[in-house]
Coordinates of C-alpha atoms in Angstrom, one line a residue:
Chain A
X300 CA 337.1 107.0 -17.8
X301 CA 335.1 108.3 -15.0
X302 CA 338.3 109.9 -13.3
X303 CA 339.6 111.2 -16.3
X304 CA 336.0 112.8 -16.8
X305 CA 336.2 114.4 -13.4
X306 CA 339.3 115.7 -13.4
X307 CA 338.4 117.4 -16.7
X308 CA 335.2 118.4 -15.6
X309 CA 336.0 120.3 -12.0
X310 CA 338.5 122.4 -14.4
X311 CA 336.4 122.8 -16.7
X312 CA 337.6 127.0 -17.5
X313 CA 341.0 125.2 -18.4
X314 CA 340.6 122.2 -21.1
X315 CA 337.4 124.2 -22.2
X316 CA 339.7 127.0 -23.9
X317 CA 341.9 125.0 -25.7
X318 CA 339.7 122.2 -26.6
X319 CA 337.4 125.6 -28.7
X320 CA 339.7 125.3 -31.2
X321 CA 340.0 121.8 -32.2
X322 CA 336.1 121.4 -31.6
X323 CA 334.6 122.0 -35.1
X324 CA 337.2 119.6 -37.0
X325 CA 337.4 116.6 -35.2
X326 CA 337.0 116.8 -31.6
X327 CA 339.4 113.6 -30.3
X328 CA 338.2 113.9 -26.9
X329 CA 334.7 114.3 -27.1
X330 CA 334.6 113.9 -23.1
X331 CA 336.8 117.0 -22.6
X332 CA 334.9 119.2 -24.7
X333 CA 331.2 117.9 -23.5
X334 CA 331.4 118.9 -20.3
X335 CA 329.5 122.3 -21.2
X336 CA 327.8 122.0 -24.3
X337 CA 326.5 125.6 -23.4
X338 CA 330.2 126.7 -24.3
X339 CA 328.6 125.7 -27.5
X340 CA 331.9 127.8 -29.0
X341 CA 333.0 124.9 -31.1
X342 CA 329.8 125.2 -32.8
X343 CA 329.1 128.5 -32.6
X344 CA 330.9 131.7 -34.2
X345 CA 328.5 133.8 -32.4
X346 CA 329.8 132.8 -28.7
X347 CA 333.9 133.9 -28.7
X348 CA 332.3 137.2 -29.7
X349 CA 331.5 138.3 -26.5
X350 CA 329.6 136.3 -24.4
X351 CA 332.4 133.5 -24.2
X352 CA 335.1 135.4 -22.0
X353 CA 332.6 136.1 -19.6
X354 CA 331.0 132.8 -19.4
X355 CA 334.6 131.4 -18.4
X356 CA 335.4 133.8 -16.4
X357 CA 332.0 133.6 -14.6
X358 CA 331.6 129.7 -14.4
X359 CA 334.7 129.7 -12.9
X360 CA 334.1 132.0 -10.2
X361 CA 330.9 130.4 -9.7
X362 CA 332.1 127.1 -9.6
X363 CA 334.6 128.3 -7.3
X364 CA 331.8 129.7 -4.7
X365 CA 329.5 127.3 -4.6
X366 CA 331.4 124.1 -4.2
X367 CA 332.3 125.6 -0.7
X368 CA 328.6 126.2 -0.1
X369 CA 326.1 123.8 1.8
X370 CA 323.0 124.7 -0.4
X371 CA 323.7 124.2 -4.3
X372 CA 319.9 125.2 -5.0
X373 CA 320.3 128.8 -3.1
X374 CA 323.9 129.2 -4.9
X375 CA 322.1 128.5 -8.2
X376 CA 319.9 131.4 -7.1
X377 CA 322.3 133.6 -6.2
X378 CA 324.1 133.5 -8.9
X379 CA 321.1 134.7 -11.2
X380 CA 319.6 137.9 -9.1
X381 CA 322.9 139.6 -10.4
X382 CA 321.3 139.9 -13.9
X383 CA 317.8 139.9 -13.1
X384 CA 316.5 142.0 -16.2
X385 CA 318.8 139.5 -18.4
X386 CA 317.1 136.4 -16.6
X387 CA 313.7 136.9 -17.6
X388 CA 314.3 137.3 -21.1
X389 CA 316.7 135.0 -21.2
X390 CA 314.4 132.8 -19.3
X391 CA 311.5 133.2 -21.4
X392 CA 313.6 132.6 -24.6
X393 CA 314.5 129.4 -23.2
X394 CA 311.0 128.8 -22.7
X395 CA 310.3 129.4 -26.3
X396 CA 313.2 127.4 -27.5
X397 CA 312.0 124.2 -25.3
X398 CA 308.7 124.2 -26.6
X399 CA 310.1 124.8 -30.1
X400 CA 312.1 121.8 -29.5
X401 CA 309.2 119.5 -27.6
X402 CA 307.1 120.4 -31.0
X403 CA 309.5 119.9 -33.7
X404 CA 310.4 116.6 -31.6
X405 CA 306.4 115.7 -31.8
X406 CA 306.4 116.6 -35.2
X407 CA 309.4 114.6 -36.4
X408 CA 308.3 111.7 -34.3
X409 CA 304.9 111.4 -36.4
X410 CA 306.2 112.3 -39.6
X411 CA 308.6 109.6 -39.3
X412 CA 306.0 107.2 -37.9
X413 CA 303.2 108.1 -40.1
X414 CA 305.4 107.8 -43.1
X415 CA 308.7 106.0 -41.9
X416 CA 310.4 105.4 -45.5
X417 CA 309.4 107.6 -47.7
X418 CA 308.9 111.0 -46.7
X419 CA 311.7 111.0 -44.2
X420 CA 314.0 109.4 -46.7
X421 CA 316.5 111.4 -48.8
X422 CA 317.4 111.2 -52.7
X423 CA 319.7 108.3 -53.3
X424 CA 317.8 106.0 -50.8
X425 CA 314.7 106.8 -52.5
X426 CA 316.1 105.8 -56.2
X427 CA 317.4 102.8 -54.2
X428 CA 313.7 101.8 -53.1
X429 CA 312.7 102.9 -56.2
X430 CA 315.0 100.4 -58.2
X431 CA 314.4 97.8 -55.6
X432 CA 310.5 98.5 -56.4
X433 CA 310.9 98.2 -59.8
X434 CA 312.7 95.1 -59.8
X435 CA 310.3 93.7 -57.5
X436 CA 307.9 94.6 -59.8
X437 CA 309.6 92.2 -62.9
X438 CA 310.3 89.6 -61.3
X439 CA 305.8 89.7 -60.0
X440 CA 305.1 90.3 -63.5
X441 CA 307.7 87.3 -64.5
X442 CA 306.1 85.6 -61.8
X443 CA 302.5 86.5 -63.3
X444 CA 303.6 85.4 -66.6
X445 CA 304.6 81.7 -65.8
X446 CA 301.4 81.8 -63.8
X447 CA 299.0 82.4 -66.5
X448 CA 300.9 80.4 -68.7
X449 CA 300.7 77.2 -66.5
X450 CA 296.8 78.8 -66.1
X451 CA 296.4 78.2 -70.0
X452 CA 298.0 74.8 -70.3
X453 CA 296.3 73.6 -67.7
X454 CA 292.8 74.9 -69.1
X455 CA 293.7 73.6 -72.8
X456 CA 294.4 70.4 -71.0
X457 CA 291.2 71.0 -69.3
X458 CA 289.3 71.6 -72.8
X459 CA 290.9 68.8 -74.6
X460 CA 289.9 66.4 -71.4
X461 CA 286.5 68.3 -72.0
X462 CA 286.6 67.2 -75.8
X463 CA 287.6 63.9 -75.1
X464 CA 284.9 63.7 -72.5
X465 CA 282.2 64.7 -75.0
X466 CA 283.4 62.8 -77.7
X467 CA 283.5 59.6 -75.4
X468 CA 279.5 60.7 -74.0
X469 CA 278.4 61.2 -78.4
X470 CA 280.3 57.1 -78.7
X471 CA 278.7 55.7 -76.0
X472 CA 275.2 57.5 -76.9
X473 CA 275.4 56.1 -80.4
X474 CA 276.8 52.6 -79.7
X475 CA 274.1 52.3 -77.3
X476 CA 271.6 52.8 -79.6
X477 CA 273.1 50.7 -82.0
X478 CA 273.2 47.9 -79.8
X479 CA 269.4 49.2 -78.2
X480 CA 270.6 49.7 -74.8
X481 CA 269.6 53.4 -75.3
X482 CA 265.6 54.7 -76.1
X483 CA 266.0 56.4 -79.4
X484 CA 263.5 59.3 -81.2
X485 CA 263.7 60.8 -84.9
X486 CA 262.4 60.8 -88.0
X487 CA 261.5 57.5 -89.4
X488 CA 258.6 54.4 -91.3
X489 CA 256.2 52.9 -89.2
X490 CA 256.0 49.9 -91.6
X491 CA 253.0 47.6 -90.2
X492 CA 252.5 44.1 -91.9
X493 CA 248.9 42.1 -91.9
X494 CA 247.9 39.2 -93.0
X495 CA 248.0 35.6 -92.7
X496 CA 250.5 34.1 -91.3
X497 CA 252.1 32.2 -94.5
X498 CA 252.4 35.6 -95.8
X499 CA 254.4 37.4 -92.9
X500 CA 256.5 34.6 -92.4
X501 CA 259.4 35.2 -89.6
X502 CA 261.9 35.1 -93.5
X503 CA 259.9 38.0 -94.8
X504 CA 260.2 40.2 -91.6
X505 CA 263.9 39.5 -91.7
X506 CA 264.0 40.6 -95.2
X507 CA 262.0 43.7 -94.2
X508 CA 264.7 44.0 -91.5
X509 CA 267.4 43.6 -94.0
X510 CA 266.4 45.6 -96.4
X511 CA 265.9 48.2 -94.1
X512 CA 269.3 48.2 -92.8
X513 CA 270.7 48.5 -96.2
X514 CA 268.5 51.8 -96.7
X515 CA 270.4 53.3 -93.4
X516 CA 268.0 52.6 -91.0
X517 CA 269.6 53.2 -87.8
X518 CA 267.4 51.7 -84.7
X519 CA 264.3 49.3 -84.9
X520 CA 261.5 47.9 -82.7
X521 CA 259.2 45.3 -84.1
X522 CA 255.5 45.0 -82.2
X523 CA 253.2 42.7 -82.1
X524 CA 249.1 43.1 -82.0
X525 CA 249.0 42.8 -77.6
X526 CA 251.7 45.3 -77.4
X527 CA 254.3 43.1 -76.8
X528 CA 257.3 44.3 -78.3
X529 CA 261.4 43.9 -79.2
X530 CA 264.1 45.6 -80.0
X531 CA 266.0 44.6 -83.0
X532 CA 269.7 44.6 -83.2
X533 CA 272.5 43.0 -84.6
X534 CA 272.0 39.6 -82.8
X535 CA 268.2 39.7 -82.9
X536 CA 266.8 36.5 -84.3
X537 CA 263.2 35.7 -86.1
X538 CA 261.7 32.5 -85.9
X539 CA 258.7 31.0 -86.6
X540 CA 256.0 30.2 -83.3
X541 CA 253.0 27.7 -83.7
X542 CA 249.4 29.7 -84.7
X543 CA 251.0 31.6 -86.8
X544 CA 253.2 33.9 -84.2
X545 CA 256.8 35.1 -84.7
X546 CA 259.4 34.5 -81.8
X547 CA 261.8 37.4 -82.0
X548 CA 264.6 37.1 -79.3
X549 CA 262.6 34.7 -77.3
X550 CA 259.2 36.8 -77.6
X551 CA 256.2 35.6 -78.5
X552 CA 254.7 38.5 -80.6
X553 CA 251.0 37.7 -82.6
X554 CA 250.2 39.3 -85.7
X555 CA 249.8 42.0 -87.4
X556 CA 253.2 43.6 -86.9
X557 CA 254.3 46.7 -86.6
X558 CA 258.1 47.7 -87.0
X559 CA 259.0 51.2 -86.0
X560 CA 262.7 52.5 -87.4
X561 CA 264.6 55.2 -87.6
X562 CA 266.3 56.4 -91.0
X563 CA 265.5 58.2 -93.8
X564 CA 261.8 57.5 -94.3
X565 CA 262.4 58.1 -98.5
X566 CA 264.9 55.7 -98.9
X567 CA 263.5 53.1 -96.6
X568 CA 260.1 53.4 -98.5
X569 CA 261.5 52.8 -101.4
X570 CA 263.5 49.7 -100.4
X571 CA 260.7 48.6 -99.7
X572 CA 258.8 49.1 -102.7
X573 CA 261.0 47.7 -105.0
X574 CA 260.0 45.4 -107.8
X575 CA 260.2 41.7 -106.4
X576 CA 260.9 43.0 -102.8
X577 CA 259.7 42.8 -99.4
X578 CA 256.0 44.2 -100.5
X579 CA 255.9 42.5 -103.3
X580 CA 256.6 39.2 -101.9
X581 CA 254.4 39.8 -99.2
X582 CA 251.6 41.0 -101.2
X583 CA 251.9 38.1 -103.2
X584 CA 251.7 35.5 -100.2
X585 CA 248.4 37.2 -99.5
X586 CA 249.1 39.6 -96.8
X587 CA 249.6 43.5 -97.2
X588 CA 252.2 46.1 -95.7
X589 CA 251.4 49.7 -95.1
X590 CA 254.4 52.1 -94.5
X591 CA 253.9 55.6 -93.1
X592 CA 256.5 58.3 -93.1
X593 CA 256.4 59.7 -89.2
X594 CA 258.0 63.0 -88.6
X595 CA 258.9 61.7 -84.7
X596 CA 259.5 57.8 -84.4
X597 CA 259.9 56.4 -81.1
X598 CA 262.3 53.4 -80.7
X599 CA 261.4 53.1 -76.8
X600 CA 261.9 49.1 -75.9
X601 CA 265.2 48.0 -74.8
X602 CA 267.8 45.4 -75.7
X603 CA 269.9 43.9 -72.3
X604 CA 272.7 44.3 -72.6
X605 CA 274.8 41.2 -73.1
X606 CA 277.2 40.2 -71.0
X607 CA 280.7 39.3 -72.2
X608 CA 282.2 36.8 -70.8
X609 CA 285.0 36.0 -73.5
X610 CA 285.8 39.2 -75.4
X611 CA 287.7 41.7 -74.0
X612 CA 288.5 45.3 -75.5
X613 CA 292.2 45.4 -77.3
X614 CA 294.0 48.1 -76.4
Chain B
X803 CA 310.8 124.4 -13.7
X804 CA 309.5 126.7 -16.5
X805 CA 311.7 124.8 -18.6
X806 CA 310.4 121.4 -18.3
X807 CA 306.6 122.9 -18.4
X808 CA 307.7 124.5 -21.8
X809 CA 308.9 121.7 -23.1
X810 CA 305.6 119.7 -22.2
X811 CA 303.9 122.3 -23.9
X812 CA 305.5 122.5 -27.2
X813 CA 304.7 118.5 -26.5
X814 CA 301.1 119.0 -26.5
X815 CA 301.0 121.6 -29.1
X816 CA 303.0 119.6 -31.4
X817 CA 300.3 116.7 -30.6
X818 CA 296.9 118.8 -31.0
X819 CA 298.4 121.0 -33.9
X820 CA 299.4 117.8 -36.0
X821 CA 301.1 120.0 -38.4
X822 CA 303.4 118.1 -41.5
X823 CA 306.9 119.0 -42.2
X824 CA 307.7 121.0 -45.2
X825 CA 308.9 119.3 -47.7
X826 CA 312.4 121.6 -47.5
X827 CA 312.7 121.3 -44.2
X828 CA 312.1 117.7 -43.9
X829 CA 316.5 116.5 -44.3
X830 CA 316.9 119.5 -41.3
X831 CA 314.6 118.8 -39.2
X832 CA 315.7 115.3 -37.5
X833 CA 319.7 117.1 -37.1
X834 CA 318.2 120.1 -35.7
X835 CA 316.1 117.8 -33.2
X836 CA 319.3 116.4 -32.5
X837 CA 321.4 119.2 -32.0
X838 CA 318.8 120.6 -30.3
X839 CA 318.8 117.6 -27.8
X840 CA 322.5 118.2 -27.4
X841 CA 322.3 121.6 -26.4
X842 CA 319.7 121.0 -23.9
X843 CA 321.8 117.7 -22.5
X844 CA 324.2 120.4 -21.9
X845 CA 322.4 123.1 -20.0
X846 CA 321.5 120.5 -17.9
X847 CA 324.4 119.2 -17.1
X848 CA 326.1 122.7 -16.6
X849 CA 323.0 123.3 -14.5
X850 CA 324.1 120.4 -12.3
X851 CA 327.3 122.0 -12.1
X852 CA 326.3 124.9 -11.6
X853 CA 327.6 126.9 -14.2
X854 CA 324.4 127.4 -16.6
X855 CA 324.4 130.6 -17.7
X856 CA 320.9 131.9 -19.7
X857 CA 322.1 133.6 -22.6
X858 CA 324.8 131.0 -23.4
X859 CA 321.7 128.5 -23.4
X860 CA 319.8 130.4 -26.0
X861 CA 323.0 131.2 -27.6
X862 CA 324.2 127.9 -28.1
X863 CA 320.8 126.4 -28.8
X864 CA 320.1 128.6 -31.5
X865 CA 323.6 128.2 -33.1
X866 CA 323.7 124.7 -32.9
X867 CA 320.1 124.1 -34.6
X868 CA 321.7 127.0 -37.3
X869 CA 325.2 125.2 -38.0
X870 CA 323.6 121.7 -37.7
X871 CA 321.3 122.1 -40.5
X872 CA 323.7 124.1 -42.1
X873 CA 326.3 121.3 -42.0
X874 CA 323.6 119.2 -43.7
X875 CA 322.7 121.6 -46.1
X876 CA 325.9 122.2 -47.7
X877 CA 326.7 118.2 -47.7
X878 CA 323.1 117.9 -49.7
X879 CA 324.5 120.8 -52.2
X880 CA 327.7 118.8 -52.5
X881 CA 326.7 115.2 -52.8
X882 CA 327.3 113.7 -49.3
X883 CA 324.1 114.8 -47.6
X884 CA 323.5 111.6 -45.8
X885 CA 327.3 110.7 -45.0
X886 CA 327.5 114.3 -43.6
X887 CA 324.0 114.5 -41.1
X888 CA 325.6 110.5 -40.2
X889 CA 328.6 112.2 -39.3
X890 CA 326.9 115.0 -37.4
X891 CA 324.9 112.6 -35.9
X892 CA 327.6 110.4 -34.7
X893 CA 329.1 114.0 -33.0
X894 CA 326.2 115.1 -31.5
X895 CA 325.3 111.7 -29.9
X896 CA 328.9 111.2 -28.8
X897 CA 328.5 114.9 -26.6
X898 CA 325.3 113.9 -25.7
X899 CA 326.5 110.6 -24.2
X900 CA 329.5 112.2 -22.4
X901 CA 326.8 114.9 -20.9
X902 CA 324.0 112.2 -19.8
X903 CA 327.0 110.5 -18.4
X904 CA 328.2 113.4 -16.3
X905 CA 324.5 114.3 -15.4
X906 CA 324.4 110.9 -14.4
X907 CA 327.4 111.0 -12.1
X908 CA 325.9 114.3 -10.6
X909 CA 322.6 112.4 -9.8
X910 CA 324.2 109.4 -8.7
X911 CA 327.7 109.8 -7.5
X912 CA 328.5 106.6 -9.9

């Protein structure tokens, strides 16, 4: 390759003719025709005009003297003075085309680096971007789509553990005060019972209790005159103590009693007020019961909470 | 001399300036770089071998920048704009290879 270059290139005046012609098609030896890119003539209609006969003829002669010379700098110098008008404007156009071509360069470089695909890019690649942009953009917004719908199962699934959650807390609340484990407040009787102790026997506070329940109440504490005082649930049992005291769950409580509960106080008053009930029957052993209606009934004292050791939950 | 301090000019100008490209003269621009680029490869080279003449220089700079974009112009006008300034591309590059490699041989005798 590099023999076959330098061949063609020390006769240059030769190949360069002929190779003019083909130049502009195709150019099947590029290396022939490079050698002086200033015989631009391929490229150029301007050149054959004039300029391009002398150019050969000059090179040539040129060529010819200086390869014989010692100094290529003084023969480069030599052969301007000839045209020394033509040299300066020559000279300062190529001055202005070189910094024409250092700017555009500059300029090129940043446009393409400032904005390397768009602005630089040409029609078709830009619908291509733009497709590709677009389809990007469905298959994001399918993307999206699954996203928020996995977003909205998961916070139904969320809501209904919520539900569940509450539901479960509003249970327990209410089995716990059913089975007194919980303090309970609301509206409710504050049924005391005096007398003596034949009267408010430990049978006619369970038919209180009884009758109560049946009138909806919902959570009861029975007290006795020192304060001391019981829950009363489903197990709770009344018995009779010696001087006249009532046992309830293992407490001793003294008389007069007081049972607080939690119900509808119209109802529960008149359960108790029926013919031949609970105030009847205590009123006729002697002793007296005084029920007051109480916007805000405390049911404060506690039940323990059994242990099971035998049943278990089905399920 | 005046050549290279010209071209390091047009460098700095083209760096303080900042100008942008028109938007019509944005597809020309890069081939007329490149043609450019070729016709300067070859004034050097012909400068190496002592055969540089001025006015072919400017003549053949400024008509290689002209047919270059005007190559790519007409392939835009008739649908094969890119496959054309490729193809002009490919040309120019291959001249400017075969003149780097002759300036390259005048440099370095390899």
């Amino acid at each position: 390759m590099s023999e076959e270059h330098r061949e063609t290139g020390t006769g240059w005046p030769r190949p360069g003719e002929p190779a003019r012609p083909s130049g502009p098609a195709g150019e099947p030896d590029p290396r022939p025709d490079a050698p002086d890119p200033d015989e631009l003539s391929p490229l150029a209609p301007v050149e054959p005009v004039e300029p391009a006969p002398d150019e050969v003829a000059e090179p040539a002669e040129r060529e010819a003297v200086p390869e014989s010379e010692p100094e290529p700098g003084a023969a480069a110098g030599a052969g301007a003075p000839s045209a020394a008008r033509r040299f300066s404007s020559a000279g300062a156009m190529i001055a202005v085309l070189l910094a024409l071509l250092g700017f555009t360069l500059v300029v090129q470089f940043k446009t393409t680096s400032t904005d390397p695909t768009l602005a630089a890019t040409r029609e078709e690649d830009l619908v291509r971007i733009s497709s590709d942009l677009d389809s990007r953009e469905r298959r994001l917004r399918q993307e999206i789509e699954l996203l928020e719908e996995s977003q909205r199962q998961l916070r139904s699934g969320e809501q209904g553990r919520q539900a569940a959650l509450e539901e479960a807390t509003r249970r327990a609340d209410e089995l716990g005060i059913l089975a007194g484990t919980l303090p309970a407040v609301g509206p409710g009787l504050e049924v005391r019972f005096s007398g003596p102790a034949k009267a408010v026997s430990s049978t006619r506070i369970l038919d209180a209790v009884q009758e109560l329940r049946g009138a909806g109440a919902e959570a009861m504490q029975i007290q006795g005159a020192d304060g001391t005082a019981a829950r009363i649930i489903a197990s709770t049992y009344f018995v009779d103590g010696a001087e006249g005291a009532l046992v309830v769950d293992g407490r001793r409580l003294t008389g007069p009693f007081t049972i607080m509960v939690i119900g509808d106080p119209a109802t529960m008053r008149t359960a108790l007020n029926i013919p031949g009930g609970v105030v009847a029957s205590v009123r006729d052993g002697g002793g007296n019961v005084t029920s007051e209606d109480r916007e805000v009934v405390e049911v404060s004292q506690l039940h323990a909470p059994i242990k099971l050791d035998h049943a278990r939950p089905v399920s | 001399m005046i050549a290279v301090l010209a071209l390091l000019a047009g460098v700095v100008l083209g760096v303080y300036l900042d100008p942008t490209v028109p938007a019509a003269l944005q597809p020309y621009l890069p081939i007329a770089v490149v043609a450019a680029l070729d016709a300067v490869f070859g004034g050097v080279r012909a400068k190496l071998d002592r055969i540089f003449d001025d006015k072919q220089f400017v003549v053949s700079f400024i008509s290689n920048v002209l047919v270059a974009a005007l190559i790519v112009y007409l392939g835009d006008q008739l649908g094969v704009g890119g496959q054309l300034s490729t193809g002009v591309v490919v040309v120019l590059g291959v001249r400017i290879f075969g003149n780097v490699a002759a300036i390259r041989r005048h440099l370095f005798r390899a």
